[in-house]
């Protein structure tokens, strides 16, 4: 075998190449970022005119970009050109003011700047010592938002960190990626606490643990339950109906929970939602907390979307009773001008999370952690590594202040009301559930000449035509067995003119559909004229 020293010429060449490659060359950083900022500027200036849904087929991108990784370097301009020519035409433009399909993915200049700075610093803040500023900025941002939401002080980190190891209070928070993570970590904590109370050895008793949520709860809850090890047979989906505006009925909940107790099961966790995805229903937090208190059940509030609205006093009542729950999560990336990903989780007792999620490898041990003066955020999440998420959330609140953020929420709600009023004024449509925030659930309604099955087909066609047009994007759901269209206001670039234009397009397209499906017939037995639904396509 040869020696590494036997070919010094190749080593010299390697050394020269290594010296030539400087991925963080300051001049390149400035140049690339300037060009990227120009690209972003152009994108935001033009996104309104782009088709909201792209007209591409699966696999399109591989046909436009080379299939093998390049071996040679290329000018940065080439990458930007390929993004512009190949990536942008395949984008669903969530930033478009004509995007109404899902709860918004809001953005702002402040959060983009915060994300850029955090990405440039590229810290991995798994412990306080790994990045004191990142850990403390996250705690500060969480306390600021908790203050805006008027959460009880028992959830805040200031009581626990300000005075070091002797500080009073056990609450705390962490910024996670998504609501799914918030559900998962609290489910794990609730599971372990229940097993401990039972005196179970390990997870032997896990088959006795039951969890609960309304049938309108986001599907990610049921996924998180399975990931946390709960028996699928013990995951209860409580039926809801129009009588409670599709919110959780505490009377039905206690019936189900008591039946489980009578069967020898252990009610362990209930997910309460403020602003469900399908219908924007609001579960009654206080009443659910009253029901579950007798069972020692962990109560989690999922306020991913609508929680942001609760910074406005007129919406804060939706969180009434939160002082009696164990955890609450809000996702500012949905409606508080903070880009993905940013889900804020607060717990009344941070130790219940860390007891289940703590890791303590030798290479992460340090005096500050051992002192008990801090909580390392790695112990409040699934993984260990974590990004500097707190900076962008702090930037948003620091730059805009509560007044402007409240102003934006109120503007979105007002625009949704404009749309709702327009729907109600047109006799061909109906609003399916009361509007709580900025989501309107509506449909073409059946009538004298249109049966339910025909109305469902008409709504399907309306959605498909609108989405194919590229002028707007709508999504659907099923509520009470009915196919329903969802109109979600809140994209960061939206103005009232976009909402009114969308309604005009909906109204005109509905007219085209109705005229195409209805034909005048003369009764063969009489001279009366009548309309009959026909599928002419």
PDB file of C-alpha atoms in Angstrom, residues 165-294:
ATOM      1  CA  UNK A 165     -32.380  28.623  41.301  1.00  0.00           C
ATOM      2  CA  UNK A 166     -34.422  30.250  44.056  1.00  0.00           C
ATOM      3  CA  UNK A 167     -37.005  31.740  41.682  1.00  0.00           C
ATOM      4  CA  UNK A 168     -40.671  31.113  42.359  1.00  0.00           C
ATOM      5  CA  UNK A 169     -42.931  29.469  39.816  1.00  0.00           C
ATOM      6  CA  UNK A 170     -42.687  26.372  37.689  1.00  0.00           C
ATOM      7  CA  UNK A 171     -44.150  27.552  34.391  1.00  0.00           C
ATOM      8  CA  UNK A 172     -42.283  27.971  31.184  1.00  0.00           C
ATOM      9  CA  UNK A 173     -42.358  27.820  27.445  1.00  0.00           C
ATOM     10  CA  UNK A 174     -40.552  26.731  24.337  1.00  0.00           C
ATOM     11  CA  UNK A 175     -40.817  27.578  20.640  1.00  0.00           C
ATOM     12  CA  UNK A 176     -41.349  24.480  18.525  1.00  0.00           C
ATOM     13  CA  UNK A 177     -41.797  23.931  14.814  1.00  0.00           C
ATOM     14  CA  UNK A 178     -45.475  23.024  14.616  1.00  0.00           C
ATOM     15  CA  UNK A 179     -48.607  22.313  16.620  1.00  0.00           C
ATOM     16  CA  UNK A 180     -47.961  18.616  16.023  1.00  0.00           C
ATOM     17  CA  UNK A 181     -44.796  18.872  18.116  1.00  0.00           C
ATOM     18  CA  UNK A 182     -46.598  20.772  20.867  1.00  0.00           C
ATOM     19  CA  UNK A 183     -49.230  18.056  21.039  1.00  0.00           C
ATOM     20  CA  UNK A 184     -46.656  15.278  20.973  1.00  0.00           C
ATOM     21  CA  UNK A 185     -44.466  16.557  23.800  1.00  0.00           C
ATOM     22  CA  UNK A 186     -47.446  17.316  26.042  1.00  0.00           C
ATOM     23  CA  UNK A 187     -48.982  13.919  25.284  1.00  0.00           C
ATOM     24  CA  UNK A 188     -45.726  12.250  26.313  1.00  0.00           C
ATOM     25  CA  UNK A 189     -45.603  14.291  29.537  1.00  0.00           C
ATOM     26  CA  UNK A 190     -49.242  13.507  30.318  1.00  0.00           C
ATOM     27  CA  UNK A 191     -48.673   9.816  29.564  1.00  0.00           C
ATOM     28  CA  UNK A 192     -45.702   9.560  31.896  1.00  0.00           C
ATOM     29  CA  UNK A 193     -47.451  11.489  34.670  1.00  0.00           C
ATOM     30  CA  UNK A 194     -50.481   9.184  34.460  1.00  0.00           C
ATOM     31  CA  UNK A 195     -48.320   6.067  34.507  1.00  0.00           C
ATOM     32  CA  UNK A 196     -46.450   7.419  37.518  1.00  0.00           C
ATOM     33  CA  UNK A 197     -49.708   8.061  39.399  1.00  0.00           C
ATOM     34  CA  UNK A 198     -50.803   4.523  38.627  1.00  0.00           C
ATOM     35  CA  UNK A 199     -47.536   3.142  39.964  1.00  0.00           C
ATOM     36  CA  UNK A 200     -47.013   1.413  36.656  1.00  0.00           C
ATOM     37  CA  UNK A 201     -43.675  -0.230  36.007  1.00  0.00           C
ATOM     38  CA  UNK A 202     -42.400   1.390  32.806  1.00  0.00           C
ATOM     39  CA  UNK A 203     -45.186   1.499  30.226  1.00  0.00           C
ATOM     40  CA  UNK A 204     -46.990  -1.625  31.378  1.00  0.00           C
ATOM     41  CA  UNK A 205     -50.180   0.305  32.080  1.00  0.00           C
ATOM     42  CA  UNK A 206     -50.250   2.314  28.864  1.00  0.00           C
ATOM     43  CA  UNK A 207     -53.114   0.248  27.430  1.00  0.00           C
ATOM     44  CA  UNK A 208     -55.379   1.694  30.132  1.00  0.00           C
ATOM     45  CA  UNK A 209     -54.715   5.338  29.202  1.00  0.00           C
ATOM     46  CA  UNK A 210     -57.345   7.213  27.188  1.00  0.00           C
ATOM     47  CA  UNK A 211     -57.190  10.530  25.328  1.00  0.00           C
ATOM     48  CA  UNK A 212     -59.971  12.784  24.076  1.00  0.00           C
ATOM     49  CA  UNK A 213     -60.756  15.438  21.488  1.00  0.00           C
ATOM     50  CA  UNK A 214     -63.731  16.694  19.528  1.00  0.00           C
ATOM     51  CA  UNK A 215     -64.251  15.281  16.052  1.00  0.00           C
ATOM     52  CA  UNK A 216     -63.376  18.740  14.667  1.00  0.00           C
ATOM     53  CA  UNK A 217     -59.891  18.592  16.224  1.00  0.00           C
ATOM     54  CA  UNK A 218     -57.045  18.685  13.728  1.00  0.00           C
ATOM     55  CA  UNK A 219     -56.029  15.256  12.436  1.00  0.00           C
ATOM     56  CA  UNK A 220     -52.498  15.859  13.659  1.00  0.00           C
ATOM     57  CA  UNK A 221     -53.752  15.197  17.195  1.00  0.00           C
ATOM     58  CA  UNK A 222     -54.660  11.617  16.387  1.00  0.00           C
ATOM     59  CA  UNK A 223     -51.305  11.154  14.667  1.00  0.00           C
ATOM     60  CA  UNK A 224     -49.476  12.523  17.713  1.00  0.00           C
ATOM     61  CA  UNK A 225     -51.412  10.154  19.984  1.00  0.00           C
ATOM     62  CA  UNK A 226     -50.181   7.181  18.005  1.00  0.00           C
ATOM     63  CA  UNK A 227     -46.611   8.489  18.056  1.00  0.00           C
ATOM     64  CA  UNK A 228     -46.831   8.869  21.834  1.00  0.00           C
ATOM     65  CA  UNK A 229     -47.768   5.198  22.125  1.00  0.00           C
ATOM     66  CA  UNK A 230     -51.456   5.444  22.996  1.00  0.00           C
ATOM     67  CA  UNK A 231     -53.580   2.513  21.933  1.00  0.00           C
ATOM     68  CA  UNK A 232     -55.665   3.644  18.912  1.00  0.00           C
ATOM     69  CA  UNK A 233     -58.640   1.905  20.549  1.00  0.00           C
ATOM     70  CA  UNK A 234     -58.338   4.376  23.439  1.00  0.00           C
ATOM     71  CA  UNK A 235     -58.357   7.560  21.347  1.00  0.00           C
ATOM     72  CA  UNK A 236     -61.795   9.113  21.716  1.00  0.00           C
ATOM     73  CA  UNK A 237     -63.255  11.410  19.067  1.00  0.00           C
ATOM     74  CA  UNK A 238     -66.279  13.149  20.614  1.00  0.00           C
ATOM     75  CA  UNK A 239     -69.040  13.867  18.047  1.00  0.00           C
ATOM     76  CA  UNK A 240     -70.065  17.490  17.625  1.00  0.00           C
ATOM     77  CA  UNK A 241     -72.992  19.083  15.856  1.00  0.00           C
ATOM     78  CA  UNK A 242     -74.734  22.244  14.839  1.00  0.00           C
ATOM     79  CA  UNK A 243     -76.306  22.505  18.296  1.00  0.00           C
ATOM     80  CA  UNK A 244     -72.912  23.567  19.708  1.00  0.00           C
ATOM     81  CA  UNK A 245     -71.652  25.200  16.490  1.00  0.00           C
ATOM     82  CA  UNK A 246     -69.387  22.134  16.219  1.00  0.00           C
ATOM     83  CA  UNK A 247     -67.616  22.920  19.469  1.00  0.00           C
ATOM     84  CA  UNK A 248     -66.984  20.244  22.105  1.00  0.00           C
ATOM     85  CA  UNK A 249     -69.981  19.541  24.328  1.00  0.00           C
ATOM     86  CA  UNK A 250     -68.805  19.101  27.968  1.00  0.00           C
ATOM     87  CA  UNK A 251     -71.874  16.981  28.740  1.00  0.00           C
ATOM     88  CA  UNK A 252     -70.970  14.477  26.028  1.00  0.00           C
ATOM     89  CA  UNK A 253     -67.348  14.547  27.147  1.00  0.00           C
ATOM     90  CA  UNK A 254     -68.104  13.638  30.751  1.00  0.00           C
ATOM     91  CA  UNK A 255     -70.350  10.781  29.637  1.00  0.00           C
ATOM     92  CA  UNK A 256     -67.531   9.274  27.586  1.00  0.00           C
ATOM     93  CA  UNK A 257     -64.906   9.837  30.274  1.00  0.00           C
ATOM     94  CA  UNK A 258     -67.065   8.354  33.026  1.00  0.00           C
ATOM     95  CA  UNK A 259     -67.797   5.308  30.882  1.00  0.00           C
ATOM     96  CA  UNK A 260     -64.064   4.825  30.451  1.00  0.00           C
ATOM     97  CA  UNK A 261     -63.457   5.112  34.187  1.00  0.00           C
ATOM     98  CA  UNK A 262     -66.223   2.583  34.833  1.00  0.00           C
ATOM     99  CA  UNK A 263     -64.448   0.254  32.395  1.00  0.00           C
ATOM    100  CA  UNK A 264     -61.207   0.541  34.349  1.00  0.00           C
ATOM    101  CA  UNK A 265     -59.523   2.996  31.982  1.00  0.00           C
ATOM    102  CA  UNK A 266     -57.620   6.163  32.937  1.00  0.00           C
ATOM    103  CA  UNK A 267     -58.563   9.486  31.279  1.00  0.00           C
ATOM    104  CA  UNK A 268     -55.176  11.045  30.581  1.00  0.00           C
ATOM    105  CA  UNK A 269     -55.338  13.938  28.101  1.00  0.00           C
ATOM    106  CA  UNK A 270     -57.906  16.187  26.445  1.00  0.00           C
ATOM    107  CA  UNK A 271     -57.173  18.504  23.531  1.00  0.00           C
ATOM    108  CA  UNK A 272     -59.342  21.628  23.496  1.00  0.00           C
ATOM    109  CA  UNK A 273     -59.299  23.697  20.307  1.00  0.00           C
ATOM    110  CA  UNK A 274     -59.788  27.428  19.857  1.00  0.00           C
ATOM    111  CA  UNK A 275     -60.499  27.832  16.150  1.00  0.00           C
ATOM    112  CA  UNK A 276     -60.782  24.404  14.528  1.00  0.00           C
ATOM    113  CA  UNK A 277     -59.493  23.985  10.995  1.00  0.00           C
ATOM    114  CA  UNK A 278     -62.721  22.894   9.342  1.00  0.00           C
ATOM    115  CA  UNK A 279     -65.213  25.234  10.937  1.00  0.00           C
ATOM    116  CA  UNK A 280     -63.345  27.611  13.271  1.00  0.00           C
ATOM    117  CA  UNK A 281     -65.289  26.135  16.171  1.00  0.00           C
ATOM    118  CA  UNK A 282     -64.262  27.086  19.701  1.00  0.00           C
ATOM    119  CA  UNK A 283     -64.317  24.482  22.452  1.00  0.00           C
ATOM    120  CA  UNK A 284     -65.305  25.860  25.894  1.00  0.00           C
ATOM    121  CA  UNK A 285     -62.034  25.811  27.829  1.00  0.00           C
ATOM    122  CA  UNK A 286     -63.409  26.548  31.283  1.00  0.00           C
ATOM    123  CA  UNK A 287     -66.254  24.046  31.077  1.00  0.00           C
ATOM    124  CA  UNK A 288     -63.931  21.304  29.824  1.00  0.00           C
ATOM    125  CA  UNK A 289     -61.454  22.066  32.623  1.00  0.00           C
ATOM    126  CA  UNK A 290     -64.282  21.712  35.139  1.00  0.00           C
ATOM    127  CA  UNK A 291     -65.266  18.323  33.708  1.00  0.00           C
ATOM    128  CA  UNK A 292     -61.761  16.906  33.593  1.00  0.00           C
ATOM    129  CA  UNK A 293     -60.570  18.149  36.992  1.00  0.00           C
ATOM    130  CA  UNK A 294     -62.211  15.222  38.773  1.00  0.00           C
TER     131      UNK A 294
END
